[in-house]
Tab-separated table of C-alpha atoms and ligand atoms in Angstrom:
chain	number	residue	atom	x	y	z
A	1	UNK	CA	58.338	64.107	30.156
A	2	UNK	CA	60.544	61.083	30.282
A	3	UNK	CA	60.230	58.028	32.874
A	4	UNK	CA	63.746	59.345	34.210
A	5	UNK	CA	62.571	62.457	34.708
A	6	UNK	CA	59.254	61.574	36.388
A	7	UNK	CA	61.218	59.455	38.569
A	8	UNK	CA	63.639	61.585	39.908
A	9	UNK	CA	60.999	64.247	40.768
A	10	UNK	CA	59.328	61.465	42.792
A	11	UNK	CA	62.622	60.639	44.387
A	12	UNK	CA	62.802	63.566	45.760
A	13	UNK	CA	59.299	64.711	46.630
A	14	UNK	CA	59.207	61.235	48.905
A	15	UNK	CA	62.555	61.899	50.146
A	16	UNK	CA	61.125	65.447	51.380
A	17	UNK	CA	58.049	63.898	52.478
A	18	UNK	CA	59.932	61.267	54.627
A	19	UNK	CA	62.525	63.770	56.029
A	20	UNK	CA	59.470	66.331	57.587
A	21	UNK	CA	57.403	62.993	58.516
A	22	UNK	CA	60.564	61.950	60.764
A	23	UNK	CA	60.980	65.096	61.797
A	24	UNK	CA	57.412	65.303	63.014
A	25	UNK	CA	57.630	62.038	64.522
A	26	UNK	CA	60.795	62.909	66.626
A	27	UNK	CA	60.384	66.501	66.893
A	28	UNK	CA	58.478	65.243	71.063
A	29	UNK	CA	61.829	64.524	72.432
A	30	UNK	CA	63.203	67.882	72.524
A	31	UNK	CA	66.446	67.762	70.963
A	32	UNK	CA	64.435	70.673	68.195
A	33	UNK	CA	64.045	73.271	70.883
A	34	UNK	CA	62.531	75.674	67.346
A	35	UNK	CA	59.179	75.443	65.698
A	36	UNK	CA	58.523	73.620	62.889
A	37	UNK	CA	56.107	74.462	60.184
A	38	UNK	CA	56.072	71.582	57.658
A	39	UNK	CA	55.136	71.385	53.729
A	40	UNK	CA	53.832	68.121	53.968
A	41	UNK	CA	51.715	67.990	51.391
A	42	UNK	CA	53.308	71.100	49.578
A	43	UNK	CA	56.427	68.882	48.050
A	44	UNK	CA	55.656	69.250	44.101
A	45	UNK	CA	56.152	73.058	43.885
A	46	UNK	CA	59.581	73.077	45.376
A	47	UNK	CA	60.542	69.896	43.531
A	48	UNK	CA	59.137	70.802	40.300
A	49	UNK	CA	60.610	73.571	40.147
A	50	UNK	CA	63.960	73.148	41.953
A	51	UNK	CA	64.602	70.288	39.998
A	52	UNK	CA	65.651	72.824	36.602
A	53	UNK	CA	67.916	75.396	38.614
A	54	UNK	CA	72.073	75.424	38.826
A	55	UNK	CA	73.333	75.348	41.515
A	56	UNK	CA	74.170	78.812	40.981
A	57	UNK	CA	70.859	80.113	40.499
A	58	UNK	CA	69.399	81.523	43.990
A	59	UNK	CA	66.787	80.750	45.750
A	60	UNK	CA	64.708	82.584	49.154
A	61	UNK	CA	62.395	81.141	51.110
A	62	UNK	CA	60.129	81.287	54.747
A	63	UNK	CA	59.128	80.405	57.662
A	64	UNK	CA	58.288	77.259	55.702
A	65	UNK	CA	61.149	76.336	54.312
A	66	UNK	CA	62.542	72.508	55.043
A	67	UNK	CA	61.133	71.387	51.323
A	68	UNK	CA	62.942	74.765	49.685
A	69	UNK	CA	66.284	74.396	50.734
A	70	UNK	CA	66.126	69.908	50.385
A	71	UNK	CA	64.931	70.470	46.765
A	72	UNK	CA	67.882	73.288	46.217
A	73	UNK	CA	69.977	70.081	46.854
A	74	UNK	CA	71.053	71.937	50.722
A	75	UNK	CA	72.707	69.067	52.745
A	76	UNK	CA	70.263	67.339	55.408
A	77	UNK	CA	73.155	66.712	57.974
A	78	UNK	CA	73.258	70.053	58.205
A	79	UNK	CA	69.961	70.887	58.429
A	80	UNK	CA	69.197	68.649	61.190
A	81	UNK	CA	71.889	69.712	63.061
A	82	UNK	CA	70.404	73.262	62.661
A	83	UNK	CA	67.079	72.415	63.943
A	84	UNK	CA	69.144	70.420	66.765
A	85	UNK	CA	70.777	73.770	67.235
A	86	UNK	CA	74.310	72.647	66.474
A	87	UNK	CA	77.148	74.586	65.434
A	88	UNK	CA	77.707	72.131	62.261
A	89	UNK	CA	73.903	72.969	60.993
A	90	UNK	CA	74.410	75.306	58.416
A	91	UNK	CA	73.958	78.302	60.567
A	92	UNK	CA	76.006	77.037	62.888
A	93	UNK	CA	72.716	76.121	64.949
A	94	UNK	CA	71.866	79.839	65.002
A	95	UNK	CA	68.949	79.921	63.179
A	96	UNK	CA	67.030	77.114	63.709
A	97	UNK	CA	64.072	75.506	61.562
A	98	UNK	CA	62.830	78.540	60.031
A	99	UNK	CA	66.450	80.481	59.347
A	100	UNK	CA	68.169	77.737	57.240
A	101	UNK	CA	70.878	79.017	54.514
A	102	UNK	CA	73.410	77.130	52.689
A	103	UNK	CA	74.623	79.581	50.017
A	104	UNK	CA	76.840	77.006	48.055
A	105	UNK	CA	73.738	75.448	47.095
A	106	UNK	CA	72.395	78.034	46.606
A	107	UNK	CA	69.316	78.890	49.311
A	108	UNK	CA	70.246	82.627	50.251
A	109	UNK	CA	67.693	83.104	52.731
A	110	UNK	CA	64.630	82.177	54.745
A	111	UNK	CA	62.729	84.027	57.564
A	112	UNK	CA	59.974	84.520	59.801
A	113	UNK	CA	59.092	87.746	58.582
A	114	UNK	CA	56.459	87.028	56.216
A	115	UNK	CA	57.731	88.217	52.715
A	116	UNK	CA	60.374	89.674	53.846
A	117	UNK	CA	62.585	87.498	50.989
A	118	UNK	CA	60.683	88.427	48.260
A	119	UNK	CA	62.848	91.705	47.805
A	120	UNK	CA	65.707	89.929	48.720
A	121	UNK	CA	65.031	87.594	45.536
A	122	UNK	CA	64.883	91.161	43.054
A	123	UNK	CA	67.967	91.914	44.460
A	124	UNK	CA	69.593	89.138	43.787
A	125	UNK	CA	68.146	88.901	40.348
A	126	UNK	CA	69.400	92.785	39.641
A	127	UNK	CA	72.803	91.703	40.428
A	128	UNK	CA	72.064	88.837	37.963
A	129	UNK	CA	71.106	91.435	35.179
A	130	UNK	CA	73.921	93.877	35.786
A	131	UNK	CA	76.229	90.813	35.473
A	132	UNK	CA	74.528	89.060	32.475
A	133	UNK	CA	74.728	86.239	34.111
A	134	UNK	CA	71.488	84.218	32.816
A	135	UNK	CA	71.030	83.000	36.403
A	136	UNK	CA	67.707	83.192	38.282
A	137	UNK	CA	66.258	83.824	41.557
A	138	UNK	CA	63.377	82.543	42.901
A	139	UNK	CA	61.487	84.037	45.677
A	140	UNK	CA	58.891	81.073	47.419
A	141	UNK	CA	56.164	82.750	49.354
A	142	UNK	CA	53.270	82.223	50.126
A	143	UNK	CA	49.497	83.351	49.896
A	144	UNK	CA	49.604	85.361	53.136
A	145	UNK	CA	52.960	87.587	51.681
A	146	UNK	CA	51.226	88.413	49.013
A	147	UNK	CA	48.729	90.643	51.279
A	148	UNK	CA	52.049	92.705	52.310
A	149	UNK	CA	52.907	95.748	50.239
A	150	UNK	CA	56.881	95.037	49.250
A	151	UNK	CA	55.111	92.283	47.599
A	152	UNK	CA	53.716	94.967	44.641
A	153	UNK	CA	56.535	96.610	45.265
A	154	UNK	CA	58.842	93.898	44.144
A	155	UNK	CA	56.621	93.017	41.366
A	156	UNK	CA	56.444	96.512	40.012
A	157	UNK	CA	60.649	96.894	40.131
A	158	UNK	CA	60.805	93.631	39.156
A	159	UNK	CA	59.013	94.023	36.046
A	160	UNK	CA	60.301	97.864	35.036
A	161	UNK	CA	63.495	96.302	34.979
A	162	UNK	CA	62.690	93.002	33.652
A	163	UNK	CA	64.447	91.298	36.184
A	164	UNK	CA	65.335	87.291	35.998
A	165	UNK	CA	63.227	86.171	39.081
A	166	UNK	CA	60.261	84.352	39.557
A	167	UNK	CA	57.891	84.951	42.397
A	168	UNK	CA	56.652	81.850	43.452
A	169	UNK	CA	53.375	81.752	45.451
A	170	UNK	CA	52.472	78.572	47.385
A	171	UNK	CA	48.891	79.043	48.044
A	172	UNK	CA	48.043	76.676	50.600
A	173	UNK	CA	44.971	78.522	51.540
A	174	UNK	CA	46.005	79.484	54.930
A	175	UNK	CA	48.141	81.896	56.836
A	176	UNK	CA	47.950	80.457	60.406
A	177	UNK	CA	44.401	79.436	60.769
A	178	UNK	CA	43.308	81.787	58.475
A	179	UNK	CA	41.297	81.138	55.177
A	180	UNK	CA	42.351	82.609	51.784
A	181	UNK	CA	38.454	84.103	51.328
A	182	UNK	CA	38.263	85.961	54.707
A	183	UNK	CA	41.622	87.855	54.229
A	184	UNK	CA	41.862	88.962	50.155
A	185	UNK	CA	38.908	90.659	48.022
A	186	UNK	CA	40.097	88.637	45.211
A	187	UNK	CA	41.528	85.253	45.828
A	188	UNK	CA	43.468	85.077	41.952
A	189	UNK	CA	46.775	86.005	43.121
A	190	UNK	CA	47.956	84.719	40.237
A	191	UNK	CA	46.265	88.130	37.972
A	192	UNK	CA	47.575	91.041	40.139
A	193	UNK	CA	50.383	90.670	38.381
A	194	UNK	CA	48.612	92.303	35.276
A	195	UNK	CA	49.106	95.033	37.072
A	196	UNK	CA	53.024	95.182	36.555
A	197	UNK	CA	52.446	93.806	32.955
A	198	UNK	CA	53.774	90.652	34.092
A	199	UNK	CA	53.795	87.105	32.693
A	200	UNK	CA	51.914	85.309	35.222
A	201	UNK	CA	50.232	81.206	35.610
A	202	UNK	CA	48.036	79.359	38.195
A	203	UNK	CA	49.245	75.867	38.462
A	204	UNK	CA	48.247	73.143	40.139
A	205	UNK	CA	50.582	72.886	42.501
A	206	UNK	CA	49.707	69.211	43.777
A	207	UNK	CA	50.899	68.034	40.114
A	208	UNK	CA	54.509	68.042	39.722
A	209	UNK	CA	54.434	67.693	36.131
A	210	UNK	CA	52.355	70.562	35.669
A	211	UNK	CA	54.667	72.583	38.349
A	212	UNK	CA	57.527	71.553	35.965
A	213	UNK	CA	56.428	72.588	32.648
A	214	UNK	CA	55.279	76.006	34.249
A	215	UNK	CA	58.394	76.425	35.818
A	216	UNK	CA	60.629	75.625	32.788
A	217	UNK	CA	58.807	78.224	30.954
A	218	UNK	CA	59.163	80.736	33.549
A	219	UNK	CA	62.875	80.166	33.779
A	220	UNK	CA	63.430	80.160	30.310
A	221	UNK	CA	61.501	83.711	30.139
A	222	UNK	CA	64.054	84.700	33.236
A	223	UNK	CA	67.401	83.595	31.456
A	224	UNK	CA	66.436	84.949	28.008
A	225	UNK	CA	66.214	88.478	29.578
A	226	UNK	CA	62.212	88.494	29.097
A	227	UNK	CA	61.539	89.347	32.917
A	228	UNK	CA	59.988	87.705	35.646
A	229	UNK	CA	56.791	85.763	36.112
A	230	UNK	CA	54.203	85.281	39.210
A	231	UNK	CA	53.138	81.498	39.312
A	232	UNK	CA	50.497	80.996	41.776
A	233	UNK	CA	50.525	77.335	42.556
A	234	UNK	CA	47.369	76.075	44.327
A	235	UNK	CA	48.075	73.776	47.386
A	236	UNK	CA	47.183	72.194	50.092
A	237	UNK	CA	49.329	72.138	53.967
A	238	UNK	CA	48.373	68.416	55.633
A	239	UNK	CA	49.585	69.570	59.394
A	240	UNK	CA	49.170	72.543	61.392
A	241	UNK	CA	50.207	75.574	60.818
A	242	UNK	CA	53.419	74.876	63.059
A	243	UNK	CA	54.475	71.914	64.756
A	244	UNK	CA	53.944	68.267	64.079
A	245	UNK	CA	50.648	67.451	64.658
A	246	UNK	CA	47.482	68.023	62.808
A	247	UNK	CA	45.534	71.300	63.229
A	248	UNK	CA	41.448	70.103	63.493
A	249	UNK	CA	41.585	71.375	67.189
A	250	UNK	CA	41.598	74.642	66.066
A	251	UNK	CA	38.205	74.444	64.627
A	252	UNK	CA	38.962	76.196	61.485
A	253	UNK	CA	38.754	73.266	59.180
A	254	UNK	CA	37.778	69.422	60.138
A	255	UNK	CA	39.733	66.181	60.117
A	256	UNK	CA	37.177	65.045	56.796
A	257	UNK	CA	38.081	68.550	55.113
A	258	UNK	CA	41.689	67.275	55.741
A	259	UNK	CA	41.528	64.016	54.825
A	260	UNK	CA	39.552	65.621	51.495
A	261	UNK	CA	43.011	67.737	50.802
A	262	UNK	CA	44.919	64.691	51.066
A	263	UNK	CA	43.186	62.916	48.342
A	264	UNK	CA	44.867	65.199	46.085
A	265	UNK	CA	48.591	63.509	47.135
A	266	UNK	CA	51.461	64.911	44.362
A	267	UNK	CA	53.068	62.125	45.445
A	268	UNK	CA	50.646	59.090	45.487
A	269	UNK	CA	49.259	60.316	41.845
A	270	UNK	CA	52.859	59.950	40.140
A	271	UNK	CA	53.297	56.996	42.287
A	272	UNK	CA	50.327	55.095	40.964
A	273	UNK	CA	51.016	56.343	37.532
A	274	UNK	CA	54.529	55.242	37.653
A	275	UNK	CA	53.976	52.212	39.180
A	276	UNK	CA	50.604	51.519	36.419
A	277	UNK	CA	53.463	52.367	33.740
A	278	UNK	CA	55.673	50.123	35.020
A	279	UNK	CA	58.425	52.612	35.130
A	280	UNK	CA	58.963	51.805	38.722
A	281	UNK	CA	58.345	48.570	40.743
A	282	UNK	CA	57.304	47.972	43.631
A	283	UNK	CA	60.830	47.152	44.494
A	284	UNK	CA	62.711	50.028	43.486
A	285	UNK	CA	60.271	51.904	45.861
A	286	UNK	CA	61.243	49.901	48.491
A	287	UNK	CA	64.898	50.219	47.409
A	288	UNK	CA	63.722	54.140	47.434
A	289	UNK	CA	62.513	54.152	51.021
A	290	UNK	CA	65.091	51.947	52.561
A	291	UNK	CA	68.133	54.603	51.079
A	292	UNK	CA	65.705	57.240	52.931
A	293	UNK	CA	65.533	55.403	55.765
A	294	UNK	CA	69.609	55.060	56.422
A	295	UNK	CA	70.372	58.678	54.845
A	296	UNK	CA	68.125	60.166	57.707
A	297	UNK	CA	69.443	57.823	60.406
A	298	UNK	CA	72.925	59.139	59.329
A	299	UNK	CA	72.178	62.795	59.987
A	300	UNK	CA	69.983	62.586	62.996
A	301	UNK	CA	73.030	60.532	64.097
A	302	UNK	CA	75.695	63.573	62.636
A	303	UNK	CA	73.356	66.354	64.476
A	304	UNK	CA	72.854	64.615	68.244
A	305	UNK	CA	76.620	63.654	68.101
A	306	UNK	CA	77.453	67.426	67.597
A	307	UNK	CA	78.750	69.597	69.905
A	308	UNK	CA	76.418	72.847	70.789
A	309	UNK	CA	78.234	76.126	69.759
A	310	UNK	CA	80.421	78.038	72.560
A	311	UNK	CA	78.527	80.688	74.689
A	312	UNK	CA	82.412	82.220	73.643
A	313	UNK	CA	80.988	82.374	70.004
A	314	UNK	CA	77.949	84.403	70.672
A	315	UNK	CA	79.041	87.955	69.103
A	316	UNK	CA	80.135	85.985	65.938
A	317	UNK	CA	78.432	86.558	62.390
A	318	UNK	CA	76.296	89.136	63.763
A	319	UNK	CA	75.881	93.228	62.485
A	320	UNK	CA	76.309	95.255	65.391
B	1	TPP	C1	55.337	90.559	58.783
B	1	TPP	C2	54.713	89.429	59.572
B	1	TPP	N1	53.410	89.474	59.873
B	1	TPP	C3	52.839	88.465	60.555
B	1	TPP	C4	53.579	87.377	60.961
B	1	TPP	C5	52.922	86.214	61.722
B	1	TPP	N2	52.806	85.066	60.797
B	1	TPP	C6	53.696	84.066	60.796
B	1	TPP	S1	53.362	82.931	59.622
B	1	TPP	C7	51.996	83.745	59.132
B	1	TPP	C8	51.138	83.212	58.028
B	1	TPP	C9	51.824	83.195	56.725
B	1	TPP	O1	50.984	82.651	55.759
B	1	TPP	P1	51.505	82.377	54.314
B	1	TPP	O2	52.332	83.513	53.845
B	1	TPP	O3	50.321	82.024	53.484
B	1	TPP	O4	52.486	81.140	54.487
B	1	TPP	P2	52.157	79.669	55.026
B	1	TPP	O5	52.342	79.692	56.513
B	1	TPP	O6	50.767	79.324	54.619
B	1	TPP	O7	53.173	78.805	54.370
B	1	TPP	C10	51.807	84.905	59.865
B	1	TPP	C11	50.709	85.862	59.668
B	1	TPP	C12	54.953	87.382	60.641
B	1	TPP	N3	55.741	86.347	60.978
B	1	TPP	N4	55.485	88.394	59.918
């Protein structure tokens, strides 16, 4: 992979990581009245992969889904002002953190209802193949969906019909405080889809080089009309399951098992490698963190000077 390359991917995994970090950090004085559930941590699998789709090419997403619709290239203004509840969020402060859709950039979808996008992703993708299009759709999930049944069934269409979509699986190891080993008899999500006769990869998920390359051969399968592929990218979630803070209260996992996760940082391992290369110094990160700084001053700015929506407007956008 090229230096460019490398160092647009870290671009915009720190960008991600900086935008949930502030978010964290001011989430206390109430102006997010919705729950958060951060990727911190999570950043290469979104980037990685994000990084090779159009801007036509769809994308779905969860609960989870800050990092998703950021690396889809969504606009943060907006997405602040969403979480701030503002009619200029791009839900028009409707649908708060875990609802965010911008579908000019292409993020179709997100929602609490855990893998309820993943058929939302074939769908798309069938329209893609009845148009022969050579677009894609992704559907991010993660380890938890796959224990819910439209995940096979998805899969199983998905694959009869050799659909352009890729399910991809962020295994974190968790659903709420749960571990992967208490809640699946096998824990290589990764091989069900053998099953379906599906092209499938497990990734390391906290290398974004490795996401890329498995991505860009899963999207080439998808646009050449070879059907989809299941990448299981293994990961690792820094905070809680949602909200800001860290979870070792719980009593599922400790502060050293956390700080043990860490140590496997997508972004501090291209970092050091970029910085050992001397591909980047130390001040074009600074340069880097200071353009952060003043684009997320901007749209915290944009979202507390916006106006809440009208009680007037409530019966707008909805089915009924
Ligand atoms: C259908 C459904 N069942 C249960 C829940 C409650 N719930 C919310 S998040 C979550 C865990 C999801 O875990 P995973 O899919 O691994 O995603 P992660 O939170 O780790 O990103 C659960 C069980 C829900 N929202 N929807």
């Amino acid at each position: 992979m090229t230096s460019d390359t490398l160092k647009r991917l870290y671009a915009k995994m720190l960008r991600i990581r900086r935008i949930e970090e502030t978010i964290a950090d001011a989430y206390p004085e109430k102006h997010m009245r919705c729950p958060v559930h951060l990727s911190i941590g999570q950043e290469a699998v979104p980037v990685g992969l994000c990084d090779q789709l159009g801007v036509r090419d769809h994308i779905y997403s969860t609960h989870r889904c800050h990092a998703h619709y950021l690396a889809k290239e969504g606009r943060l203004p907006e997405m602040i002002a969403e979480l701030y509840g503002k009619v200029t969020g791009c839900c028009k402060g409707r649908g708060g953190s875990m609802h965010l859709v911008q579908a000019s950039t292409g993020m179709m979808g997100s929602s609490a209802i855990v893998a309820g996008t993943i058929p939302l992703a074939v769908g798309s993708a069938f329209a893609m193949a009845a148009e022969k299009s050579k677009l894609v759709s992704v559907a991010f999930f993660g380890d938890g969906a796959s224990e819910e049944g439209i995940f096979y069934e998805a899969l199983n269409f998905a694959s009869l019909r050799k659909l352009p979509v890729i399910f991809a699986c962020e295994n974190n190891q968790l659903a709420t405080y749960s571990p992967q080993s208490a809640r699946q008899a096998s824990t290589d999500i990764a091989k069900r889809a053998h099953a379906f006769d599906m092209a499938s990869a497990t990734v390391d998920g906290n290398d974004v080089e490795a996401v890329y390359r498995a991505s860009e051969e899963a999207i080439a399968r998808a646009r050449s009309g070879k059907g989809p592929t299941l990448l299981e990218f293994k990961t690792y979630r820094w905070r809680d399951h949602v909200g800001p803070t860290f979870d070792y209260h719980v009593g599922f996992r400790s502060k050293e098992d956390v700080e043990e996760g860490m140590k496997s940082c997508p972004i501090e391992s291209l970092e050091k490698k970029l910085l050992s290369t001397g591909a980047m110094t130390a001040a074009d990160k600074g340069r880097l963190e200071d353009e952060i700084k003043r684009e997320l001053a901007a749209a915290f700015k944009f979202a507390a000077d916006s106006p809440f929506p009208q009680t007037s407007e409530i019966f707008n956008d909805i089915y009924a």
